[in-house]
Short mmCIF file of C-alpha atoms in Angstrom, two decimals:
data_model
loop_
_atom_site.label_atom_id
_atom_site.label_comp_id
_atom_site.label_asym_id
_atom_site.label_seq_id
_atom_site.Cartn_x
_atom_site.Cartn_y
_atom_site.Cartn_z
CA MET A 1462 -47.68 16.48 17.49
CA GLN A 1463 -44.64 15.19 19.34
CA GLY A 1464 -43.46 11.73 18.35
CA LYS A 1465 -42.04 9.08 20.66
CA LYS A 1466 -40.09 6.05 19.44
CA VAL A 1467 -40.74 2.83 21.31
CA TYR A 1468 -38.28 0.00 20.65
CA GLN A 1469 -39.69 -3.52 20.52
CA GLU A 1470 -37.49 -6.33 19.31
CA GLN A 1471 -38.99 -8.42 16.53
CA LEU A 1472 -38.76 -12.18 16.33
CA PHE A 1473 -38.54 -12.32 12.54
CA HIS A 1474 -36.74 -10.00 10.12
CA SER A 1475 -36.56 -9.60 6.39
CA PHE A 1476 -33.01 -8.31 6.06
CA ARG A 1477 -30.22 -8.50 3.47
CA LEU A 1478 -26.73 -7.04 3.96
CA SER A 1479 -26.40 -6.29 0.25
CA ASP A 1480 -29.40 -3.94 0.52
CA ARG A 1481 -27.93 -2.09 3.53
CA VAL A 1482 -24.33 -1.59 2.32
CA PRO A 1483 -24.11 1.30 -0.19
CA LYS A 1484 -22.65 0.51 -3.60
CA HIS A 1485 -19.88 3.10 -3.18
CA ASN A 1486 -18.88 1.81 0.26
CA PHE A 1487 -15.13 1.13 0.54
CA TYR A 1488 -15.44 -2.51 1.65
CA ARG A 1489 -18.12 -3.28 -0.93
CA ARG A 1490 -15.88 -1.96 -3.70
CA LEU A 1491 -12.91 -3.83 -2.21
CA SER A 1492 -14.83 -7.13 -2.18
CA PHE A 1493 -15.56 -6.65 -5.89
CA GLU A 1494 -11.91 -5.85 -6.82
CA LEU A 1495 -10.05 -8.26 -4.51
CA ASP A 1496 -10.09 -11.94 -5.45
CA LEU A 1497 -8.33 -14.21 -2.92
CA ASP A 1498 -9.66 -17.57 -4.11
CA TYR A 1499 -6.14 -18.67 -5.10
CA LEU A 1500 -5.39 -18.97 -1.37
CA TYR A 1501 -7.34 -22.23 -1.18
CA GLU A 1502 -4.79 -23.94 -3.41
CA LEU A 1503 -1.78 -22.21 -1.82
CA THR A 1504 -2.72 -23.13 1.75
CA LYS A 1505 -4.10 -26.62 1.07
CA VAL A 1506 -0.85 -28.36 2.09
CA TYR A 1507 -0.97 -26.85 5.61
CA TYR A 1508 -4.20 -28.65 6.55
CA GLY A 1509 -5.02 -32.27 7.26
CA SER A 1510 -7.65 -34.34 5.47
CA SER A 1511 -9.78 -35.00 8.58
CA GLY A 1512 -10.83 -33.32 11.79
CA GLN A 1513 -12.67 -30.12 12.59
CA LYS A 1514 -12.82 -27.44 9.91
CA SER A 1515 -10.58 -24.45 10.49
CA ILE A 1516 -11.13 -20.80 9.63
CA ASP A 1517 -11.47 -20.11 5.91
CA PRO A 1518 -8.03 -18.86 4.70
CA VAL A 1519 -9.72 -16.14 2.62
CA VAL A 1520 -11.66 -14.98 5.70
CA PHE A 1521 -8.44 -15.01 7.74
CA PHE A 1522 -6.62 -12.76 5.29
CA LYS A 1523 -9.61 -10.44 4.99
CA LEU A 1524 -9.81 -10.16 8.79
CA CYS A 1525 -6.10 -9.32 8.98
CA LEU A 1526 -6.55 -6.81 6.17
CA VAL A 1527 -9.42 -5.08 8.00
CA GLY A 1528 -7.20 -4.79 11.09
CA TYR A 1529 -4.60 -2.74 9.22
CA LEU A 1530 -7.18 -0.74 7.28
CA GLU A 1531 -8.89 0.18 10.55
CA ASN A 1532 -5.57 0.67 12.44
CA ILE A 1533 -6.35 -2.09 14.97
CA ILE A 1534 -3.39 -4.20 16.17
CA SER A 1535 -5.26 -6.28 18.78
CA ASP A 1536 -6.94 -9.45 17.47
CA ARG A 1537 -9.53 -9.34 20.26
CA LYS A 1538 -10.51 -5.73 19.46
CA LEU A 1539 -10.55 -6.56 15.76
CA ILE A 1540 -13.25 -9.23 16.17
CA GLN A 1541 -15.33 -6.91 18.37
CA HIS A 1542 -15.02 -4.13 15.79
CA CYS A 1543 -15.94 -6.34 12.82
CA SER A 1544 -19.02 -7.73 14.54
CA MET A 1545 -20.51 -4.21 14.77
CA ARG A 1546 -19.89 -3.14 11.16
CA LEU A 1547 -22.32 -4.20 8.44
CA ASP A 1548 -19.97 -3.28 5.60
CA ILE A 1549 -17.12 -5.35 7.09
CA LEU A 1550 -19.43 -8.34 7.61
CA TYR A 1551 -20.43 -8.04 3.96
CA PHE A 1552 -16.74 -7.93 2.95
CA LEU A 1553 -15.98 -11.03 5.07
CA GLY A 1554 -18.99 -12.92 3.67
CA TYR A 1555 -20.75 -13.22 7.06
CA ASP A 1556 -24.40 -12.54 7.80
CA ILE A 1557 -25.55 -10.54 10.84
CA ASP A 1558 -26.54 -13.66 12.79
CA GLU A 1559 -23.29 -15.57 12.03
CA GLU A 1560 -20.64 -15.66 14.73
CA LEU A 1561 -17.16 -14.51 13.70
CA PRO A 1562 -14.10 -16.71 14.42
CA TRP A 1563 -12.58 -16.63 17.91
CA HIS A 1564 -9.77 -14.06 18.22
CA SER A 1565 -7.13 -16.65 19.13
CA THR A 1566 -7.81 -18.43 15.80
CA ILE A 1567 -6.25 -15.45 14.00
CA SER A 1568 -2.92 -15.70 15.84
CA ARG A 1569 -2.79 -19.51 15.44
CA THR A 1570 -3.50 -19.28 11.69
CA ARG A 1571 -0.91 -16.52 11.31
CA GLN A 1572 1.68 -18.88 12.78
CA LEU A 1573 0.48 -21.76 10.59
CA PHE A 1574 1.06 -20.02 7.25
CA PRO A 1575 4.69 -19.33 6.23
CA GLU A 1576 6.05 -15.96 5.13
CA SER A 1577 5.88 -17.01 1.47
CA ILE A 1578 2.04 -17.01 1.55
CA PHE A 1579 1.93 -13.42 2.81
CA GLU A 1580 4.52 -12.36 0.26
CA GLU A 1581 2.52 -14.01 -2.52
CA VAL A 1582 -0.60 -12.03 -1.53
CA PHE A 1583 1.50 -8.85 -1.48
CA THR A 1584 2.85 -9.63 -4.98
CA ARG A 1585 -0.66 -10.28 -6.37
CA VAL A 1586 -1.92 -6.95 -5.01
CA PHE A 1587 1.17 -5.24 -6.42
CA MET A 1588 0.33 -6.79 -9.81
CA LEU A 1589 -3.15 -5.22 -9.63
CA CYS A 1590 -1.49 -1.82 -9.28
CA VAL A 1591 0.87 -2.58 -12.18
CA ASP A 1592 -2.03 -3.61 -14.45
CA LYS A 1593 -3.79 -0.28 -13.81
CA GLY A 1594 -0.65 1.72 -14.71
CA MET A 1595 0.09 2.87 -11.16
CA VAL A 1596 3.70 1.59 -11.21
CA SER A 1597 6.38 2.96 -13.56
CA GLY A 1598 9.22 0.83 -12.18
CA HIS A 1599 12.09 3.02 -13.37
CA THR A 1600 12.65 4.88 -10.05
CA GLN A 1601 12.48 3.24 -6.63
CA ALA A 1602 12.97 5.09 -3.32
CA ILE A 1603 14.26 3.05 -0.36
CA ASP A 1604 14.15 3.92 3.32
CA SER A 1605 13.96 2.26 6.74
CA ALA A 1606 12.33 2.86 10.10
CA PRO A 1607 12.41 1.05 13.46
CA VAL A 1608 9.13 -0.57 14.55
CA LYS A 1609 8.63 -1.34 18.23
CA ALA A 1610 8.82 -5.03 19.11
CA ASN A 1611 6.39 -6.82 21.41
CA ALA A 1612 8.95 -6.93 24.24
CA SER A 1613 10.05 -4.62 27.04
CA MET A 1614 13.52 -3.41 27.97
CA ASP A 1615 12.75 -4.71 31.48
CA SER A 1616 12.81 -8.26 30.10
CA LEU A 1617 16.49 -8.07 29.12
CA GLU A 1618 18.81 -10.74 30.47
CA LEU A 1619 22.59 -10.65 30.64
CA LYS A 1620 24.55 -12.81 28.22
CA VAL A 1621 27.27 -14.97 29.76
CA PRO A 1622 30.23 -17.00 28.40
CA GLU A 1623 29.20 -20.37 26.95
CA GLU A 1624 31.05 -22.39 29.61
CA ASP A 1625 29.20 -20.54 32.41
CA LEU A 1626 25.75 -20.58 30.78
CA GLU A 1627 24.22 -23.53 32.63
CA ILE A 1628 25.46 -22.29 36.03
CA HIS A 1629 24.11 -18.83 35.32
CA LEU A 1630 20.69 -20.14 34.24
CA SER A 1631 20.35 -22.31 37.32
CA LYS A 1632 21.07 -19.29 39.56
CA VAL A 1633 18.63 -17.08 37.69
CA ARG A 1634 15.85 -19.66 37.86
CA VAL A 1635 16.19 -19.85 41.63
CA GLN A 1636 16.51 -16.11 42.23
CA SER A 1637 13.99 -14.70 39.75
CA TYR A 1638 10.27 -15.28 40.10
CA ARG A 1639 9.65 -13.82 36.67
CA ASP A 1640 11.64 -16.55 34.93
CA ARG A 1641 9.38 -19.17 36.42
CA GLN A 1642 6.46 -17.42 34.73
CA VAL A 1643 7.98 -16.46 31.35
CA GLN A 1644 9.35 -19.10 29.03
CA ASN A 1645 12.80 -18.27 27.67
CA LYS A 1646 12.48 -18.45 23.88
CA ALA A 1647 16.15 -17.67 23.19
CA THR A 1648 18.51 -20.35 21.90
CA LYS A 1649 21.81 -21.07 23.65
CA LYS A 1650 23.64 -19.16 20.92
CA GLN A 1651 21.47 -16.09 21.58
CA GLN A 1652 22.15 -16.35 25.31
CA THR A 1653 25.93 -16.56 24.85
CA ILE A 1654 27.97 -13.37 24.96
CA THR A 1655 29.45 -12.26 21.62
CA ALA A 1656 31.47 -9.20 22.71
CA ASN A 1657 35.26 -9.47 22.79
CA THR A 1658 37.48 -8.01 25.52
CA GLN A 1659 37.89 -4.68 23.76
CA GLU A 1660 34.14 -4.28 23.23
CA LEU A 1661 33.42 -5.20 26.85
CA LYS A 1662 35.82 -2.46 28.01
CA ALA A 1663 34.05 0.03 25.72
CA ILE A 1664 30.66 -1.00 27.15
CA GLN A 1665 32.02 -0.67 30.69
CA SER A 1666 33.21 2.87 29.99
CA ARG A 1667 29.83 3.74 28.49
CA ASN A 1668 28.10 2.49 31.64
CA LYS A 1669 30.30 4.78 33.74
CA LYS A 1670 29.45 7.72 31.52
CA TRP A 1671 25.77 6.73 31.66
CA ALA A 1672 25.83 6.80 35.47
CA LYS A 1673 27.51 10.20 35.42
CA ASP A 1674 25.32 11.87 32.77
CA GLN A 1675 22.08 9.88 33.13
CA ASP A 1676 19.99 12.98 33.79
CA GLN A 1677 20.85 14.16 30.26
CA ARG A 1678 19.79 10.96 28.45
CA PRO A 1679 16.19 10.11 27.39
CA GLY A 1680 14.76 7.46 29.68
CA ALA A 1681 17.95 7.27 31.77
CA GLY A 1682 16.30 8.65 34.87
CA ASN A 1683 14.11 5.55 35.23
CA LYS A 1684 14.74 3.27 38.16
CA GLY A 1685 17.37 0.67 37.40
CA SER A 1686 18.35 2.28 34.09
CA ARG A 1687 21.56 1.00 32.55
CA TYR A 1688 23.39 1.01 29.26
CA ALA A 1689 22.33 -2.25 27.58
CA SER A 1690 23.99 -3.54 24.42
CA ASN A 1691 23.06 -6.29 21.98
CA LYS A 1692 26.54 -7.69 22.63
CA THR A 1693 25.81 -8.26 26.32
CA HIS A 1694 22.00 -8.49 26.66
CA TYR A 1695 19.09 -10.30 25.00
CA SER A 1696 15.32 -10.52 25.42
CA PRO A 1697 14.05 -13.96 26.54
CA THR A 1698 10.49 -13.11 25.43
CA ASP A 1699 11.46 -12.10 21.87
CA PRO A 1700 15.11 -13.01 21.13
CA ASP A 1701 14.88 -11.67 17.55
CA ALA A 1702 14.18 -8.13 18.78
CA ARG A 1703 17.23 -5.86 19.01
CA ILE A 1704 18.09 -2.77 21.02
CA SER A 1705 18.18 0.34 18.85
CA VAL A 1706 17.78 4.06 19.32
CA LYS A 1707 16.67 7.06 17.29
CA PRO A 1708 18.21 10.50 17.98
CA GLY A 1709 16.35 12.13 20.84
CA LYS A 1710 14.43 8.93 21.71
CA ALA A 1711 14.89 6.32 24.44
CA ARG A 1712 16.52 2.97 23.66
CA LYS A 1713 13.93 0.29 22.78
CA LEU A 1714 13.63 -3.24 21.47
CA ASN A 1715 12.79 -2.86 17.79
CA TYR A 1716 12.64 -4.48 14.40
CA MET A 1717 13.87 -2.68 11.30
CA SER A 1718 11.39 -2.22 8.46
CA GLN A 1719 13.04 -1.79 5.06
CA LEU A 1720 10.67 -0.30 2.51
CA SER A 1721 10.87 0.52 -1.19
CA VAL A 1722 8.32 2.72 -2.95
CA ASP A 1723 7.69 3.36 -6.64
CA THR A 1724 7.84 7.11 -7.22
CA ALA A 1725 5.03 7.24 -9.83
CA HIS A 1726 2.01 6.84 -7.52
CA HIS A 1727 3.71 5.93 -4.22
CA VAL A 1728 2.91 2.22 -4.45
CA ILE A 1729 4.93 0.02 -2.07
CA SER A 1730 7.03 -2.31 -4.21
CA ASP A 1731 8.82 -4.22 -1.42
CA ILE A 1732 8.91 -4.51 2.37
CA LYS A 1733 10.69 -6.80 4.80
CA ALA A 1734 11.55 -7.07 8.51
CA TYR A 1735 15.22 -7.14 9.53
CA HIS A 1736 17.14 -7.14 12.80
CA ALA A 1737 17.56 -3.62 14.16
CA ASP A 1738 21.21 -3.98 15.24
CA LYS A 1739 22.79 -3.42 11.82
CA LYS A 1740 23.24 -0.43 9.54
CA ASP A 1741 21.00 0.19 6.56
CA ASN A 1742 23.85 -0.23 4.07
CA GLN A 1743 24.28 -3.86 5.18
CA TYR A 1744 20.77 -4.67 3.89
CA LEU A 1745 20.78 -2.77 0.59
CA GLN A 1746 22.09 -5.58 -1.62
CA ASP A 1747 19.48 -8.04 -0.34
CA ILE A 1748 16.72 -5.46 -0.89
CA THR A 1749 17.96 -4.77 -4.43
CA ILE A 1750 18.07 -8.44 -5.48
CA ARG A 1751 14.59 -9.12 -4.11
CA LEU A 1752 13.10 -6.00 -5.69
CA GLN A 1753 14.74 -6.68 -9.07
CA ARG A 1754 13.22 -10.15 -9.10
CA ARG A 1755 9.72 -8.78 -8.49
CA LEU A 1756 9.95 -6.00 -11.06
CA ARG A 1757 11.30 -8.34 -13.74
CA LYS A 1758 8.32 -10.65 -13.23
CA THR A 1759 6.00 -7.73 -13.94
CA GLY A 1760 7.97 -6.72 -17.03
CA LEU A 1761 9.13 -3.38 -15.60
CA LEU A 1762 12.59 -1.90 -16.15
CA TRP A 1763 14.31 -0.52 -13.03
CA GLU A 1764 16.82 2.26 -13.72
CA HIS A 1765 17.20 4.59 -10.72
CA LEU A 1766 17.58 3.91 -6.99
CA VAL A 1767 17.16 6.73 -4.47
CA ALA A 1768 18.09 6.41 -0.78
CA ASP A 1769 19.54 8.45 2.08
CA THR A 1770 23.10 8.55 3.44
CA GLY A 1771 22.54 5.52 5.68
CA TYR A 1772 22.75 3.24 2.62
CA SER A 1773 26.05 4.59 1.33
CA SER A 1774 29.16 2.42 1.14
CA GLY A 1775 31.75 1.69 -1.52
CA GLU A 1776 30.58 -1.93 -1.75
CA ASN A 1777 27.01 -0.79 -2.40
CA TYR A 1778 28.02 1.72 -5.06
CA ALA A 1779 30.04 -0.95 -6.88
CA PHE A 1780 27.24 -3.52 -6.54
CA LEU A 1781 24.57 -1.18 -7.92
CA GLU A 1782 26.77 -0.27 -10.88
CA SER A 1783 27.29 -3.97 -11.60
CA GLN A 1784 23.49 -4.39 -11.63
CA GLY A 1785 23.08 -1.58 -14.16
CA LEU A 1786 21.35 0.73 -11.65
CA THR A 1787 22.00 4.45 -11.34
CA SER A 1788 22.06 5.28 -7.63
CA TYR A 1789 21.45 8.62 -5.95
CA ILE A 1790 22.81 7.95 -2.46
CA PRO A 1791 24.76 10.76 -0.73
CA PRO A 1792 28.04 9.52 0.81
CA HIS A 1793 28.80 9.92 4.51
CA GLY A 1794 30.15 13.29 5.56
CA THR A 1795 33.30 11.59 6.84
CA TYR A 1796 34.32 10.41 3.36
CA LYS A 1797 37.53 11.88 1.95
CA GLY A 1798 39.35 10.91 -1.21
CA GLY A 1799 42.65 11.16 0.67
CA PRO A 1800 44.48 13.45 3.14
CA ASP A 1801 43.92 17.20 2.81
CA GLY A 1802 46.32 18.83 0.39
CA PHE A 1803 47.31 15.53 -1.29
CA ILE A 1804 46.69 15.08 -5.03
CA TYR A 1805 45.68 11.68 -6.41
CA ASN A 1806 47.19 10.36 -9.66
CA LYS A 1807 44.72 7.85 -11.10
CA GLU A 1808 46.99 6.38 -13.81
CA ALA A 1809 49.90 5.63 -11.48
CA ASP A 1810 47.65 5.00 -8.43
CA HIS A 1811 49.63 7.16 -6.04
CA TYR A 1812 49.28 10.42 -4.09
CA ILE A 1813 51.48 13.50 -4.27
CA CYS A 1814 52.04 15.32 -0.99
CA PRO A 1815 52.13 19.16 -0.70
CA GLN A 1816 55.95 19.01 -0.96
CA GLY A 1817 55.77 17.13 -4.28
CA GLU A 1818 56.80 13.71 -2.92
CA ILE A 1819 55.08 10.53 -4.18
CA ILE A 1820 53.15 8.37 -1.68
CA PRO A 1821 52.90 4.98 -3.47
CA PHE A 1822 50.22 2.30 -3.13
CA LYS A 1823 51.31 -0.68 -1.00
CA LYS A 1824 48.49 -3.18 -0.41
CA VAL A 1825 44.78 -3.93 -0.16
CA PHE A 1826 43.52 -5.01 3.26
CA LEU A 1827 40.26 -5.62 5.15
CA ASP A 1828 39.56 -3.19 7.98
CA TYR A 1829 38.75 -5.40 10.99
CA ARG A 1830 36.61 -2.69 12.58
CA THR A 1831 34.39 -1.68 9.66
CA LYS A 1832 34.80 -4.95 7.65
CA THR A 1833 35.42 -2.94 4.47
CA LYS A 1834 38.15 -3.17 1.82
CA LYS A 1835 40.79 -0.44 1.91
CA LYS A 1836 43.99 0.50 0.11
CA GLU A 1837 47.11 1.43 2.02
CA TYR A 1838 49.50 4.14 0.83
CA ARG A 1839 52.87 4.48 2.56
CA ASN A 1840 56.07 6.45 2.00
CA SER A 1841 59.63 5.70 3.09
CA SER A 1842 60.99 7.27 6.27
CA LYS A 1843 64.00 8.49 4.27
CA VAL A 1844 61.75 10.64 2.08
CA CYS A 1845 59.91 12.20 5.02
CA LYS A 1846 63.10 12.81 7.04
CA GLY A 1847 63.96 16.50 7.07
CA CYS A 1848 60.64 17.56 5.48
CA PRO A 1849 59.73 21.12 6.63
CA ILE A 1850 56.11 20.13 7.33
CA ALA A 1851 56.91 16.71 8.88
CA SER A 1852 55.71 17.70 12.35
CA GLN A 1853 52.31 18.75 10.97
CA CYS A 1854 52.00 15.88 8.49
CA LEU A 1855 53.29 12.93 10.54
CA GLY A 1856 52.43 13.86 14.10
CA LYS A 1857 54.62 13.24 17.14
CA THR A 1858 55.63 9.57 16.81
CA ALA A 1859 55.31 8.54 13.12
CA LYS A 1860 58.44 8.58 10.98
CA GLU A 1861 56.78 7.98 7.61
CA LYS A 1862 53.55 9.06 5.94
CA LYS A 1863 50.99 6.24 6.01
CA PHE A 1864 47.26 6.38 5.39
CA SER A 1865 44.42 4.26 4.01
CA VAL A 1866 41.69 5.10 1.50
CA THR A 1867 38.57 3.15 0.59
CA TYR A 1868 39.06 0.57 -2.15
CA TYR A 1869 36.03 2.03 -3.96
CA ARG A 1870 37.31 5.58 -4.36
CA GLU A 1871 36.20 5.88 -8.00
CA GLU A 1872 32.69 4.64 -7.20
CA TYR A 1873 32.46 7.23 -4.41
CA GLU A 1874 33.55 10.04 -6.75
CA ARG A 1875 30.95 9.06 -9.36
CA ALA A 1876 28.25 8.90 -6.68
CA ILE A 1877 29.18 12.36 -5.38
CA ALA A 1878 29.01 13.78 -8.92
CA ARG A 1879 25.53 12.28 -9.44
CA VAL A 1880 24.19 13.53 -6.10
CA ASN A 1881 25.47 17.08 -6.68
CA SER A 1882 24.04 17.26 -10.21
CA LYS A 1883 20.70 18.86 -11.08
CA GLN A 1884 19.17 15.40 -11.45
CA GLY A 1885 20.55 14.42 -8.03
CA ARG A 1886 18.93 17.40 -6.31
CA TYR A 1887 15.64 16.54 -7.99
CA MET A 1888 15.92 12.91 -6.84
CA LYS A 1889 16.55 14.01 -3.24
CA LYS A 1890 13.29 15.98 -3.22
CA LYS A 1891 11.56 13.02 -4.86
CA ARG A 1892 12.71 10.68 -2.09
CA GLN A 1893 11.63 13.05 0.69
CA SER A 1894 8.17 13.45 -0.82
CA THR A 1895 7.72 9.75 -1.66
CA VAL A 1896 8.98 7.19 0.81
CA GLU A 1897 8.98 9.22 4.04
CA PRO A 1898 5.21 10.04 3.94
CA VAL A 1899 4.49 6.37 3.21
CA PHE A 1900 6.27 5.32 6.40
CA GLY A 1901 4.37 7.94 8.36
CA THR A 1902 1.06 6.61 7.02
CA LEU A 1903 1.95 2.99 7.83
CA LYS A 1904 2.98 3.80 11.39
CA GLU A 1905 0.16 6.21 12.25
CA TYR A 1906 -2.82 4.84 10.30
CA MET A 1907 -2.02 1.29 9.15
CA GLY A 1908 -1.21 -0.51 12.42
CA LEU A 1909 2.59 -0.54 12.05
CA ARG A 1910 3.31 1.46 15.20
CA LYS A 1911 4.05 -1.80 17.01
CA ILE A 1912 4.60 -5.45 16.12
CA ASN A 1913 1.94 -7.49 17.95
CA THR A 1914 3.69 -10.84 17.34
CA LEU A 1915 6.92 -12.53 18.48
CA GLY A 1916 9.85 -13.38 16.22
CA ILE A 1917 11.22 -11.86 13.03
CA LYS A 1918 9.23 -14.22 10.78
CA GLN A 1919 5.96 -13.11 12.34
CA ALA A 1920 7.10 -9.46 12.19
CA ASN A 1921 7.69 -9.89 8.45
CA LYS A 1922 4.10 -11.12 8.02
CA VAL A 1923 2.79 -8.09 9.91
CA MET A 1924 4.75 -5.69 7.69
CA HIS A 1925 3.54 -7.38 4.52
CA MET A 1926 -0.11 -7.13 5.63
CA ALA A 1927 0.29 -3.42 6.44
CA ALA A 1928 1.80 -2.85 2.97
CA ILE A 1929 -1.03 -4.83 1.31
CA ALA A 1930 -3.62 -2.66 3.07
CA TYR A 1931 -1.80 0.51 1.99
CA ASN A 1932 -1.55 -0.57 -1.67
CA LEU A 1933 -5.20 -1.64 -1.82
CA LYS A 1934 -6.32 1.71 -0.46
CA LYS A 1935 -4.19 3.46 -3.09
CA TYR A 1936 -5.56 1.13 -5.76
CA LEU A 1937 -9.25 1.81 -5.01
CA LYS A 1938 -8.66 5.54 -4.85
CA PHE A 1939 -6.83 5.46 -8.19
CA ILE A 1940 -9.45 3.45 -10.11
CA GLU A 1941 -12.26 5.63 -8.72
CA LYS A 1942 -10.44 8.77 -9.84
CA THR A 1943 -9.71 7.22 -13.25
CA ALA A 1944 -13.36 6.20 -13.72
CA LYS A 1945 -14.60 9.71 -12.90
CA SER A 1946 -12.08 11.39 -15.20
CA GLY A 1947 -12.99 8.92 -17.97
CA ALA A 1948 -16.67 9.71 -17.59
CA ARG A 1949 -15.95 13.45 -17.70
CA SER A 1950 -13.84 13.05 -20.83
CA LEU A 1951 -16.60 11.09 -22.59
CA ALA A 1952 -19.19 13.66 -21.56
CA LEU A 1953 -16.97 16.44 -22.94
CA ILE A 1954 -16.59 14.61 -26.27
CA ILE A 1955 -20.37 14.25 -26.61
CA SER A 1956 -20.81 17.90 -25.69
CA ASN A 1957 -18.41 18.90 -28.46
CA ILE A 1958 -20.24 16.67 -30.96
CA LYS A 1959 -23.54 18.31 -30.04
CA SER A 1960 -22.09 21.78 -30.54
CA LEU A 1961 -20.73 20.72 -33.96
CA PHE A 1962 -23.94 19.14 -35.25
CA GLY A 1963 -26.25 21.78 -33.78
CA HIS A 1964 -29.91 20.84 -34.36
CA TYR A 1965 -28.85 17.24 -35.22
CA SER A 1966 -27.85 16.69 -31.59
CA TRP A 1967 -30.85 14.37 -31.17
CA ILE A 1968 -28.79 11.78 -33.13
CA VAL A 1969 -26.24 11.49 -30.33
CA SER A 1970 -28.67 12.09 -27.46
CA SER A 1971 -29.23 8.34 -27.07
CA ILE A 1972 -25.49 7.88 -26.55
CA HIS A 1973 -25.60 10.36 -23.68
CA PHE A 1974 -28.04 8.25 -21.73
CA ARG A 1975 -25.81 5.16 -21.97
CA ILE A 1976 -22.78 6.75 -20.27
CA PRO A 1977 -22.13 5.02 -16.90
CA TYR A 1978 -21.46 7.76 -14.32
#
């Protein structure tokens, strides 16, 4: 007989979420493992003693966590999604007839709590991973990736000299309708031009080349496209965002995410948001100090640091050696220990040219362009006069041999030896298989494809929450695998005992029934 289901809504229900959410459900297991009650004490100082009650800080962090676990970056969509999931309601501590907080409460609470609160939650979750043996500590892989900011290239405004700033702003306010709608969040310093005359000329020449070859550049064919620089332009909607570009991609306003991963079980050990207008090697020392502090608190010994070429510099090599860390960072391809054909004498600190003449050391100076320490070597014009290879060695105008070499030549040579060793080749493969997949997971599946907030402080909170979600997912998977392997091992031991005792196996049969599978 054919059945037909007729829906009729009941007035009264006998319903419990705990009965409907399976015991092996991800969020049910997470609610059992994750204890956030310490947040009440940490966030107490940010609330008043009277007035309307705000959102529970534990509920706020759990809501944010669900957003990154479910790859949802919109607060409005997050609330809609949570209201339709029984397991998430159980994780949040809400019943089916309770209304979830308004979506704007999430953004306001995110702004209320400082970065230190988010970093403390990250550290506590990291400690959970350490306690379960997921973190070895001895080898850390570091990498970076740009994350799109919540601002458009169309919002860029031109920086002007400080003395002309007020006149420029008054003209823009009259001419532009958009500026009457969008509040300019940039400070006067951020609106003032920082490029010198030489840099402005370089930018001008780039703009000419852009106009000539714009059909060959990604995104250059768009209407009104132009070469914009951080020296001459800023975003009034998000002044902390910086223009950056990846090879083969269009120029965008981004933040830079610097990430370090423990190579044992790919647990994220540190993450932070930085401005995207600097090189990776300018951030390495700050990353190292912060990561050392965290690992020391957990009692772990850090020995090896693995990173790509972007982090190489003589200053960084020397710094890492002073910290007792063995680095595996390939130097830039442009590095040379001196001119081709010249031999370096370490004891006397001089070079010997192909003709056997000594090029002595003269001084240490700071390169104004790269802001790095260098050593100058220079010969006398009398020595070079009449040299058979002078035209090739000196060029057309120079009368004496003069060149500069990095101050950290010895550190570079040691780094090259480490990278080219068997251990160095192994570490390179380790980095490629460790930190790069983690970044891909964060960007594609953990809501880090775009920053949905404004300002670098808010961006740092977003990155910490994405890393917390990633580590918790790793943590639950690890303890589940460990529990299953432990149960199998115990079952195997009992099986061996039975085979040894033969017909006396009934003695241990009672033990078998007590094993928790």
